PDB file of C-alpha atoms and ligand atoms in Angstrom:
ATOM      1  CA  MET A   1       6.230  -6.175  -0.715  1.00 92.00           C
ATOM      2  CA  ARG A   2       8.449  -3.087  -1.031  1.00 96.00           C
ATOM      3  CA  ILE A   3       9.195  -2.084  -4.587  1.00 96.00           C
ATOM      4  CA  VAL A   4      10.988   0.776  -6.337  1.00 98.00           C
ATOM      5  CA  LEU A   5      10.249   1.497 -10.004  1.00 98.00           C
ATOM      6  CA  LEU A   6      13.259   3.012 -11.701  1.00 98.00           C
ATOM      7  CA  GLY A   7      13.487   4.221 -15.274  1.00 98.00           C
ATOM      8  CA  PRO A   8      13.534   7.229 -17.564  1.00 98.00           C
ATOM      9  CA  PRO A   9      10.620   9.638 -17.836  1.00 97.00           C
ATOM     10  CA  GLY A  10       7.915   7.954 -19.906  1.00 95.00           C
ATOM     11  CA  ALA A  11       9.127   4.388 -19.275  1.00 96.00           C
ATOM     12  CA  GLY A  12       5.664   3.700 -17.839  1.00 93.00           C
ATOM     13  CA  LYS A  13       6.473   3.787 -14.109  1.00 96.00           C
ATOM     14  CA  GLY A  14       3.234   5.547 -13.168  1.00 93.00           C
ATOM     15  CA  THR A  15       1.098   3.334 -15.398  1.00 91.00           C
ATOM     16  CA  GLN A  16       2.543   0.089 -14.016  1.00 94.00           C
ATOM     17  CA  ALA A  17       2.657   1.389 -10.430  1.00 95.00           C
ATOM     18  CA  LYS A  18      -1.129   1.876 -10.522  1.00 92.00           C
ATOM     19  CA  VAL A  19      -1.676  -1.701 -11.716  1.00 91.00           C
ATOM     20  CA  LEU A  20       0.784  -3.186  -9.205  1.00 93.00           C
ATOM     21  CA  SER A  21      -0.755  -1.126  -6.449  1.00 94.00           C
ATOM     22  CA  ASN A  22      -4.206  -2.565  -7.278  1.00 93.00           C
ATOM     23  CA  ASN A  23      -3.074  -6.146  -7.839  1.00 89.00           C
ATOM     24  CA  LEU A  24      -0.685  -6.426  -4.905  1.00 91.00           C
ATOM     25  CA  LYS A  25      -2.495  -3.980  -2.570  1.00 93.00           C
ATOM     26  CA  LEU A  26       0.443  -1.601  -2.305  1.00 95.00           C
ATOM     27  CA  ALA A  27       0.472   2.086  -1.418  1.00 97.00           C
ATOM     28  CA  HIS A  28       1.435   3.973  -4.576  1.00 97.00           C
ATOM     29  CA  LEU A  29       3.920   6.715  -3.678  1.00 98.00           C
ATOM     30  CA  SER A  30       4.592   8.954  -6.681  1.00 97.00           C
ATOM     31  CA  THR A  31       6.764  11.994  -5.991  1.00 97.00           C
ATOM     32  CA  GLY A  32       5.660  13.539  -9.319  1.00 96.00           C
ATOM     33  CA  ASP A  33       1.966  13.264  -8.298  1.00 94.00           C
ATOM     34  CA  MET A  34       2.711  14.660  -4.826  1.00 95.00           C
ATOM     35  CA  PHE A  35       4.490  17.657  -6.354  1.00 96.00           C
ATOM     36  CA  ARG A  36       1.738  18.253  -8.936  1.00 93.00           C
ATOM     37  CA  ASP A  37      -0.831  18.269  -6.096  1.00 93.00           C
ATOM     38  CA  ALA A  38       1.289  20.828  -4.226  1.00 94.00           C
ATOM     39  CA  VAL A  39       1.510  22.992  -7.365  1.00 94.00           C
ATOM     40  CA  LYS A  40      -2.280  22.775  -7.843  1.00 90.00           C
ATOM     41  CA  SER A  41      -2.842  23.932  -4.252  1.00 92.00           C
ATOM     42  CA  GLY A  42      -1.197  27.251  -5.175  1.00 91.00           C
ATOM     43  CA  SER A  43       0.942  27.257  -1.997  1.00 92.00           C
ATOM     44  CA  VAL A  44       4.300  29.050  -1.841  1.00 91.00           C
ATOM     45  CA  ALA A  45       6.040  25.647  -1.704  1.00 91.00           C
ATOM     46  CA  GLY A  46       4.033  24.558  -4.755  1.00 93.00           C
ATOM     47  CA  LYS A  47       5.149  27.631  -6.728  1.00 95.00           C
ATOM     48  CA  LYS A  48       8.775  26.850  -5.978  1.00 95.00           C
ATOM     49  CA  LEU A  49       8.323  23.199  -7.033  1.00 96.00           C
ATOM     50  CA  SER A  50       6.687  24.278 -10.268  1.00 96.00           C
ATOM     51  CA  GLU A  51       9.810  26.273 -11.231  1.00 95.00           C
ATOM     52  CA  TYR A  52      11.898  23.080 -11.208  1.00 97.00           C
ATOM     53  CA  MET A  53       9.268  20.872 -12.802  1.00 96.00           C
ATOM     54  CA  GLN A  54       8.405  23.179 -15.678  1.00 95.00           C
ATOM     55  CA  GLN A  55      12.059  23.312 -16.650  1.00 95.00           C
ATOM     56  CA  GLY A  56      12.424  19.529 -16.440  1.00 96.00           C
ATOM     57  CA  LEU A  57      14.910  19.842 -13.572  1.00 97.00           C
ATOM     58  CA  LEU A  58      14.978  17.809 -10.370  1.00 98.00           C
ATOM     59  CA  VAL A  59      13.571  19.169  -7.129  1.00 97.00           C
ATOM     60  CA  PRO A  60      16.371  19.459  -4.496  1.00 97.00           C
ATOM     61  CA  ASP A  61      17.171  16.216  -2.678  1.00 98.00           C
ATOM     62  CA  GLU A  62      16.420  17.556   0.838  1.00 97.00           C
ATOM     63  CA  THR A  63      12.847  18.474  -0.164  1.00 96.00           C
ATOM     64  CA  VAL A  64      12.146  15.101  -1.797  1.00 97.00           C
ATOM     65  CA  ASN A  65      13.777  13.084   0.995  1.00 97.00           C
ATOM     66  CA  GLU A  66      11.783  14.897   3.647  1.00 96.00           C
ATOM     67  CA  ILE A  67       8.469  14.227   1.875  1.00 95.00           C
ATOM     68  CA  ILE A  68       9.159  10.529   1.315  1.00 96.00           C
ATOM     69  CA  THR A  69      10.526   9.772   4.772  1.00 95.00           C
ATOM     70  CA  GLN A  70       7.473  11.477   6.287  1.00 95.00           C
ATOM     71  CA  LYS A  71       5.212   9.216   4.177  1.00 96.00           C
ATOM     72  CA  LEU A  72       7.176   6.079   5.070  1.00 96.00           C
ATOM     73  CA  LYS A  73       6.885   6.798   8.784  1.00 95.00           C
ATOM     74  CA  ASP A  74       3.271   5.654   8.418  1.00 95.00           C
ATOM     75  CA  GLU A  75       3.415   2.081   9.751  1.00 93.00           C
ATOM     76  CA  SER A  76       0.320   1.101   7.790  1.00 94.00           C
ATOM     77  CA  ILE A  77       2.264   1.358   4.524  1.00 95.00           C
ATOM     78  CA  GLN A  78       5.799   0.403   5.592  1.00 94.00           C
ATOM     79  CA  ASN A  79       5.444  -3.200   4.446  1.00 94.00           C
ATOM     80  CA  ASN A  80       3.534  -2.629   1.233  1.00 95.00           C
ATOM     81  CA  PHE A  81       4.485   0.176  -1.089  1.00 97.00           C
ATOM     82  CA  VAL A  82       5.594   0.922  -4.606  1.00 97.00           C
ATOM     83  CA  LEU A  83       7.823   3.962  -5.028  1.00 98.00           C
ATOM     84  CA  ASP A  84       7.327   5.623  -8.421  1.00 98.00           C
ATOM     85  CA  GLY A  85       9.909   8.281  -9.329  1.00 97.00           C
ATOM     86  CA  TYR A  86      11.929   8.067  -6.117  1.00 98.00           C
ATOM     87  CA  PRO A  87      14.857   7.756  -5.575  1.00 98.00           C
ATOM     88  CA  ARG A  88      16.198   9.657  -8.547  1.00 98.00           C
ATOM     89  CA  THR A  89      19.708  10.627  -7.408  1.00 98.00           C
ATOM     90  CA  LEU A  90      22.460   8.905  -5.453  1.00 98.00           C
ATOM     91  CA  PRO A  91      21.899  11.056  -2.318  1.00 98.00           C
ATOM     92  CA  GLN A  92      18.186  10.130  -2.444  1.00 98.00           C
ATOM     93  CA  ALA A  93      19.009   6.405  -2.719  1.00 98.00           C
ATOM     94  CA  VAL A  94      21.451   6.639   0.191  1.00 97.00           C
ATOM     95  CA  GLU A  95      18.929   8.525   2.331  1.00 97.00           C
ATOM     96  CA  LEU A  96      16.229   5.983   1.512  1.00 97.00           C
ATOM     97  CA  ASP A  97      18.539   3.111   2.460  1.00 97.00           C
ATOM     98  CA  LYS A  98      19.405   4.831   5.721  1.00 97.00           C
ATOM     99  CA  PHE A  99      15.735   5.249   6.596  1.00 97.00           C
ATOM    100  CA  LEU A 100      14.778   1.682   5.600  1.00 97.00           C
ATOM    101  CA  LYS A 101      17.709   0.207   7.498  1.00 96.00           C
ATOM    102  CA  SER A 102      16.947   2.102  10.690  1.00 96.00           C
ATOM    103  CA  ASN A 103      13.319   0.891  10.461  1.00 95.00           C
ATOM    104  CA  LYS A 104      14.344  -2.683   9.480  1.00 96.00           C
ATOM    105  CA  ILE A 105      12.218  -2.634   6.327  1.00 96.00           C
ATOM    106  CA  PRO A 106      14.498  -3.609   3.405  1.00 95.00           C
ATOM    107  CA  LEU A 107      13.431  -3.212  -0.215  1.00 96.00           C
ATOM    108  CA  ASP A 108      12.361  -6.432  -1.966  1.00 94.00           C
ATOM    109  CA  TYR A 109      12.796  -5.321  -5.578  1.00 95.00           C
ATOM    110  CA  VAL A 110      13.995  -2.457  -7.703  1.00 97.00           C
ATOM    111  CA  ILE A 111      12.444  -2.805 -11.150  1.00 96.00           C
ATOM    112  CA  TYR A 112      14.475  -1.053 -13.817  1.00 97.00           C
ATOM    113  CA  MET A 113      12.161  -0.201 -16.711  1.00 97.00           C
ATOM    114  CA  GLN A 114      14.594   0.205 -19.532  1.00 96.00           C
ATOM    115  CA  ALA A 115      13.180   2.312 -22.400  1.00 97.00           C
ATOM    116  CA  SER A 116      14.669   3.990 -25.462  1.00 96.00           C
ATOM    117  CA  GLU A 117      14.834   7.735 -26.021  1.00 95.00           C
ATOM    118  CA  ASP A 118      12.705   7.783 -29.194  1.00 95.00           C
ATOM    119  CA  VAL A 119       9.938   5.754 -27.556  1.00 95.00           C
ATOM    120  CA  VAL A 120       9.693   7.915 -24.446  1.00 95.00           C
ATOM    121  CA  ILE A 121       9.808  11.149 -26.412  1.00 96.00           C
ATOM    122  CA  SER A 122       6.879   9.990 -28.530  1.00 96.00           C
ATOM    123  CA  ARG A 123       4.964   8.755 -25.439  1.00 95.00           C
ATOM    124  CA  LEU A 124       5.439  11.954 -23.463  1.00 97.00           C
ATOM    125  CA  THR A 125       4.878  14.531 -26.202  1.00 97.00           C
ATOM    126  CA  GLY A 126       1.673  12.641 -27.145  1.00 96.00           C
ATOM    127  CA  ARG A 127       0.397  12.314 -23.575  1.00 96.00           C
ATOM    128  CA  ARG A 128      -2.817  14.107 -22.599  1.00 96.00           C
ATOM    129  CA  VAL A 129      -4.102  14.136 -19.013  1.00 95.00           C
ATOM    130  CA  CYS A 130      -7.636  14.518 -17.676  1.00 96.00           C
ATOM    131  CA  GLU A 131      -7.801  17.706 -15.614  1.00 93.00           C
ATOM    132  CA  LYS A 132     -10.319  16.082 -13.264  1.00 93.00           C
ATOM    133  CA  CYS A 133      -9.379  12.428 -12.646  1.00 92.00           C
ATOM    134  CA  GLY A 134      -5.753  12.578 -13.861  1.00 89.00           C
ATOM    135  CA  TYR A 135      -6.162   9.638 -16.279  1.00 90.00           C
ATOM    136  CA  ASN A 136      -3.339   9.532 -18.865  1.00 90.00           C
ATOM    137  CA  TYR A 137      -4.167   9.197 -22.562  1.00 91.00           C
ATOM    138  CA  HIS A 138      -1.928   9.212 -25.595  1.00 92.00           C
ATOM    139  CA  ILE A 139      -3.099  10.898 -28.787  1.00 94.00           C
ATOM    140  CA  LYS A 140      -2.181   7.812 -30.874  1.00 92.00           C
ATOM    141  CA  ASN A 141      -1.620   4.844 -28.520  1.00 86.00           C
ATOM    142  CA  ILE A 142      -4.415   5.424 -25.980  1.00 88.00           C
ATOM    143  CA  PRO A 143      -6.775   7.984 -27.556  1.00 95.00           C
ATOM    144  CA  PRO A 144      -9.987   9.058 -25.816  1.00 97.00           C
ATOM    145  CA  LYS A 145     -13.247   8.193 -27.612  1.00 97.00           C
ATOM    146  CA  LYS A 146     -13.863  11.902 -28.232  1.00 97.00           C
ATOM    147  CA  SER A 147     -10.801  14.052 -28.976  1.00 95.00           C
ATOM    148  CA  GLY A 148      -9.698  16.182 -26.007  1.00 96.00           C
ATOM    149  CA  ILE A 149     -12.370  14.796 -23.638  1.00 98.00           C
ATOM    150  CA  CYS A 150     -11.985  12.226 -20.845  1.00 98.00           C
ATOM    151  CA  ASP A 151     -13.962   8.983 -21.395  1.00 97.00           C
ATOM    152  CA  TYR A 152     -14.657   8.648 -17.669  1.00 97.00           C
ATOM    153  CA  ASP A 153     -15.899  12.075 -16.556  1.00 97.00           C
ATOM    154  CA  GLY A 154     -16.213  14.246 -19.676  1.00 97.00           C
ATOM    155  CA  ALA A 155     -13.588  16.711 -18.374  1.00 97.00           C
ATOM    156  CA  GLU A 156     -11.053  18.355 -20.705  1.00 98.00           C
ATOM    157  CA  LEU A 157      -7.633  16.875 -21.376  1.00 98.00           C
ATOM    158  CA  TYR A 158      -4.490  18.983 -21.168  1.00 96.00           C
ATOM    159  CA  GLN A 159      -0.819  18.602 -22.029  1.00 96.00           C
ATOM    160  CA  ARG A 160       1.594  18.739 -19.084  1.00 94.00           C
ATOM    161  CA  LYS A 161       3.933  21.719 -19.459  1.00 92.00           C
ATOM    162  CA  ASP A 162       6.913  19.427 -18.925  1.00 95.00           C
ATOM    163  CA  ASP A 163       5.701  17.175 -21.771  1.00 97.00           C
ATOM    164  CA  GLU A 164       6.575  19.762 -24.433  1.00 96.00           C
ATOM    165  CA  GLU A 165       9.359  18.350 -26.591  1.00 96.00           C
ATOM    166  CA  GLU A 166      12.204  20.630 -25.483  1.00 96.00           C
ATOM    167  CA  THR A 167      11.475  19.892 -21.807  1.00 97.00           C
ATOM    168  CA  VAL A 168      11.093  16.164 -22.429  1.00 97.00           C
ATOM    169  CA  ARG A 169      14.565  16.155 -24.004  1.00 97.00           C
ATOM    170  CA  ARG A 170      15.942  17.964 -20.953  1.00 97.00           C
ATOM    171  CA  ARG A 171      14.252  15.442 -18.624  1.00 97.00           C
ATOM    172  CA  TRP A 172      15.910  12.626 -20.590  1.00 97.00           C
ATOM    173  CA  LYS A 173      19.304  14.339 -20.218  1.00 97.00           C
ATOM    174  CA  VAL A 174      18.775  14.884 -16.489  1.00 98.00           C
ATOM    175  CA  TYR A 175      17.805  11.193 -16.142  1.00 98.00           C
ATOM    176  CA  SER A 176      20.935  10.074 -18.028  1.00 97.00           C
ATOM    177  CA  GLU A 177      23.203  12.268 -15.914  1.00 98.00           C
ATOM    178  CA  GLN A 178      21.690  11.924 -12.449  1.00 97.00           C
ATOM    179  CA  THR A 179      19.427   8.858 -12.251  1.00 98.00           C
ATOM    180  CA  ALA A 180      20.821   6.168 -14.572  1.00 97.00           C
ATOM    181  CA  LEU A 181      23.744   5.578 -12.198  1.00 97.00           C
ATOM    182  CA  LEU A 182      21.285   4.089  -9.696  1.00 97.00           C
ATOM    183  CA  ILE A 183      21.092   0.993 -11.915  1.00 97.00           C
ATOM    184  CA  ASP A 184      24.628   0.043 -10.856  1.00 96.00           C
ATOM    185  CA  TYR A 185      23.932   1.064  -7.277  1.00 96.00           C
ATOM    186  CA  TYR A 186      21.005  -1.388  -6.995  1.00 96.00           C
ATOM    187  CA  ALA A 187      22.641  -4.093  -9.136  1.00 94.00           C
ATOM    188  CA  GLY A 188      25.303  -4.212  -6.423  1.00 90.00           C
ATOM    189  CA  LYS A 189      22.599  -4.965  -3.854  1.00 91.00           C
ATOM    190  CA  ALA A 190      21.184  -7.898  -5.875  1.00 87.00           C
ATOM    191  CA  ILE A 191      17.581  -6.640  -5.782  1.00 92.00           C
ATOM    192  CA  LEU A 192      17.524  -5.255  -9.315  1.00 95.00           C
ATOM    193  CA  ARG A 193      15.277  -6.778 -12.010  1.00 94.00           C
ATOM    194  CA  GLU A 194      15.196  -5.418 -15.556  1.00 94.00           C
ATOM    195  CA  VAL A 195      12.142  -5.214 -17.826  1.00 94.00           C
ATOM    196  CA  ASP A 196      11.708  -3.903 -21.337  1.00 95.00           C
ATOM    197  CA  GLY A 197       9.829  -0.614 -20.947  1.00 95.00           C
ATOM    198  CA  ASP A 198       9.399  -0.335 -24.739  1.00 94.00           C
ATOM    199  CA  LEU A 199       6.764  -3.107 -24.609  1.00 93.00           C
ATOM    200  CA  ASP A 200       3.128  -2.026 -24.757  1.00 90.00           C
ATOM    201  CA  VAL A 201       1.166  -1.554 -21.529  1.00 89.00           C
ATOM    202  CA  ASP A 202      -0.466  -5.008 -21.464  1.00 90.00           C
ATOM    203  CA  ALA A 203       2.679  -6.919 -22.425  1.00 92.00           C
ATOM    204  CA  LEU A 204       4.655  -5.089 -19.768  1.00 92.00           C
ATOM    205  CA  ASN A 205       1.990  -5.737 -17.204  1.00 90.00           C
ATOM    206  CA  LYS A 206       1.873  -9.463 -18.004  1.00 91.00           C
ATOM    207  CA  TYR A 207       5.648  -9.594 -17.731  1.00 89.00           C
ATOM    208  CA  LEU A 208       5.631  -7.907 -14.311  1.00 90.00           C
ATOM    209  CA  ASN A 209       2.819 -10.094 -12.986  1.00 87.00           C
ATOM    210  CA  ALA A 210       4.714 -13.203 -14.075  1.00 87.00           C
ATOM    211  CA  LEU A 211       7.892 -11.879 -12.497  1.00 83.00           C
ATOM    212  CA  PHE A 212       6.227 -11.346  -9.124  1.00 81.00           C
ATOM    213  CA  GLN A 213       4.416 -14.670  -9.276  1.00 78.00           C
ATOM    214  CA  ASN A 214       7.668 -16.530  -9.971  1.00 70.00           C
ATOM    215  CA  GLU A 215       9.571 -14.570  -7.352  1.00 64.00           C
ATOM    216  CA  ASN A 216       6.916 -15.367  -4.754  1.00 56.00           C
ATOM    217  CA  LEU A 217       7.044 -19.057  -5.544  1.00 46.00           C
ATOM    218  CA  SER A 218      10.817 -19.296  -5.395  1.00 42.00           C
TER     219      SER A 218
HETATM  220  P1  LIG B 301       7.241  12.493 -12.652  1.00 74.58           P
HETATM  221  O1  LIG B 301       5.833  12.804 -12.751  1.00 74.58           O
HETATM  222  O2  LIG B 301       7.702  11.386 -11.766  1.00 74.58           O
HETATM  223  O3  LIG B 301       7.761  12.326 -14.132  1.00 74.58           O
HETATM  224  P2  LIG B 301       8.791  11.305 -14.823  1.00 74.58           P
HETATM  225  O4  LIG B 301       9.220  10.135 -14.055  1.00 74.58           O
HETATM  226  O5  LIG B 301       9.855  12.190 -15.355  1.00 74.58           O
HETATM  227  O6  LIG B 301       7.972  10.804 -15.981  1.00 74.58           O
HETATM  228  P3  LIG B 301       6.514  10.376 -16.103  1.00 74.58           P
HETATM  229  O7  LIG B 301       5.738  10.289 -14.868  1.00 74.58           O
HETATM  230  O8  LIG B 301       6.068  11.322 -17.118  1.00 74.58           O
HETATM  231  O9  LIG B 301       6.791   8.908 -16.711  1.00 74.58           O
HETATM  232  P4  LIG B 301       6.411   7.466 -16.241  1.00 74.58           P
HETATM  233  O10 LIG B 301       7.603   6.615 -16.379  1.00 74.58           O
HETATM  234  O11 LIG B 301       5.699   7.468 -14.928  1.00 74.58           O
HETATM  235  O12 LIG B 301       5.411   7.077 -17.398  1.00 74.58           O
HETATM  236  P5  LIG B 301       3.838   7.070 -17.395  1.00 74.58           P
HETATM  237  O13 LIG B 301       3.335   5.788 -16.846  1.00 74.58           O
HETATM  238  O14 LIG B 301       3.333   8.340 -16.797  1.00 74.58           O
HETATM  239  O15 LIG B 301       8.085  13.774 -12.191  1.00 74.58           O
HETATM  240  C1  LIG B 301       7.798  15.056 -12.700  1.00 74.58           C
HETATM  241  C2  LIG B 301       8.814  16.040 -12.146  1.00 74.58           C
HETATM  242  O16 LIG B 301       8.732  16.085 -10.711  1.00 74.58           O
HETATM  243  C3  LIG B 301      10.291  15.733 -12.441  1.00 74.58           C
HETATM  244  O17 LIG B 301      10.699  16.170 -13.721  1.00 74.58           O
HETATM  245  C4  LIG B 301      10.967  16.509 -11.309  1.00 74.58           C
HETATM  246  O18 LIG B 301      10.981  17.892 -11.565  1.00 74.58           O
HETATM  247  C5  LIG B 301      10.025  16.259 -10.136  1.00 74.58           C
HETATM  248  N1  LIG B 301      10.384  15.041  -9.384  1.00 74.58           N
HETATM  249  C6  LIG B 301       9.636  13.919  -9.256  1.00 74.58           C
HETATM  250  N2  LIG B 301      10.267  13.028  -8.494  1.00 74.58           N
HETATM  251  C7  LIG B 301      11.453  13.568  -8.151  1.00 74.58           C
HETATM  252  C8  LIG B 301      12.560  13.116  -7.373  1.00 74.58           C
HETATM  253  N3  LIG B 301      12.590  11.889  -6.801  1.00 74.58           N
HETATM  254  N4  LIG B 301      13.620  13.958  -7.229  1.00 74.58           N
HETATM  255  C9  LIG B 301      13.617  15.186  -7.756  1.00 74.58           C
HETATM  256  N5  LIG B 301      12.607  15.677  -8.507  1.00 74.58           N
HETATM  257  C10 LIG B 301      11.526  14.877  -8.704  1.00 74.58           C
HETATM  258  O19 LIG B 301       3.546   7.050 -18.968  1.00 74.58           O
HETATM  259  C11 LIG B 301       3.871   8.139 -19.807  1.00 74.58           C
HETATM  260  C12 LIG B 301       2.923   8.128 -21.026  1.00 74.58           C
HETATM  261  O20 LIG B 301       3.154   6.949 -21.800  1.00 74.58           O
HETATM  262  C13 LIG B 301       1.428   8.105 -20.697  1.00 74.58           C
HETATM  263  O21 LIG B 301       0.727   8.814 -21.681  1.00 74.58           O
HETATM  264  C14 LIG B 301       1.056   6.624 -20.740  1.00 74.58           C
HETATM  265  O22 LIG B 301      -0.309   6.440 -21.060  1.00 74.58           O
HETATM  266  C15 LIG B 301       1.966   6.121 -21.848  1.00 74.58           C
HETATM  267  N6  LIG B 301       2.456   4.765 -21.599  1.00 74.58           N
HETATM  268  C16 LIG B 301       2.859   4.249 -20.422  1.00 74.58           C
HETATM  269  N7  LIG B 301       3.309   2.993 -20.564  1.00 74.58           N
HETATM  270  C17 LIG B 301       3.205   2.725 -21.899  1.00 74.58           C
HETATM  271  C18 LIG B 301       3.521   1.593 -22.688  1.00 74.58           C
HETATM  272  N8  LIG B 301       4.063   0.489 -22.124  1.00 74.58           N
HETATM  273  N9  LIG B 301       3.276   1.662 -24.022  1.00 74.58           N
HETATM  274  C19 LIG B 301       2.744   2.777 -24.591  1.00 74.58           C
HETATM  275  N10 LIG B 301       2.428   3.891 -23.890  1.00 74.58           N
HETATM  276  C20 LIG B 301       2.650   3.856 -22.565  1.00 74.58           C
END
């Protein structure tokens, strides 16, 4: 199964991609995670990426396309992947299509996780991340047992720089201007399915599981 998760920042793409990846045995390809790893490594490329990310701006298309096409050249994942956060612009979607077509591996579904601005702003500004295992908490919705400490490894939680309110609002604007148009692009290809990203994690997960079960049966 080849799936793209599309939606605004904070719609829950990463959260659902992890579950789908476990349930359906898919490689989880998150451009945001790849870039954060590069930033952590302290490399020159990572420093450059961090400049875009901290401002809530998109990394240039050529950089993102190169990273993803390199990953998708791996034949062991070509038939089973979930793309989380890519494509995010029209040139990225066109490049992805070109690559998939030349390798005869068409996408099965693009899941558009529709979510409202108020909901995602509250989710992202309240998010706290474990510095060790990367688990995502939310100060109200998914609080750790002990404030500021990860339940799983006792490491400290931090707030992503791009989760500060001003940057979250910019990320929303960038999404509206550069990514939302992909909804029409994929609707035209008849592989788009829409889900309500405002639902809570479990409800959304149940909905997606049911969707894939029904799609597989049909
Ligand atoms: P990236 O890390 O991909 O960020 P994003 O897509 O902007 O947003 P998030 O990952 O924060 O949201 P999400 O939808 O995955 O939600 P999540 O499950 O995490 O990208 C970061 C940056 O990298 C970009 O700004 C850009 O600079 C660069 N970049 C990445 N890809 C790029 C590309 N293709 N092109 C160019 N640049 C690129 O959940 C968020 C929070 O909400 C968590 O706390 C979670 O616990 C909680 N939550 C999740 N689901 C629910 C729910 N249903 N109910 C309640 N809370 C929930």
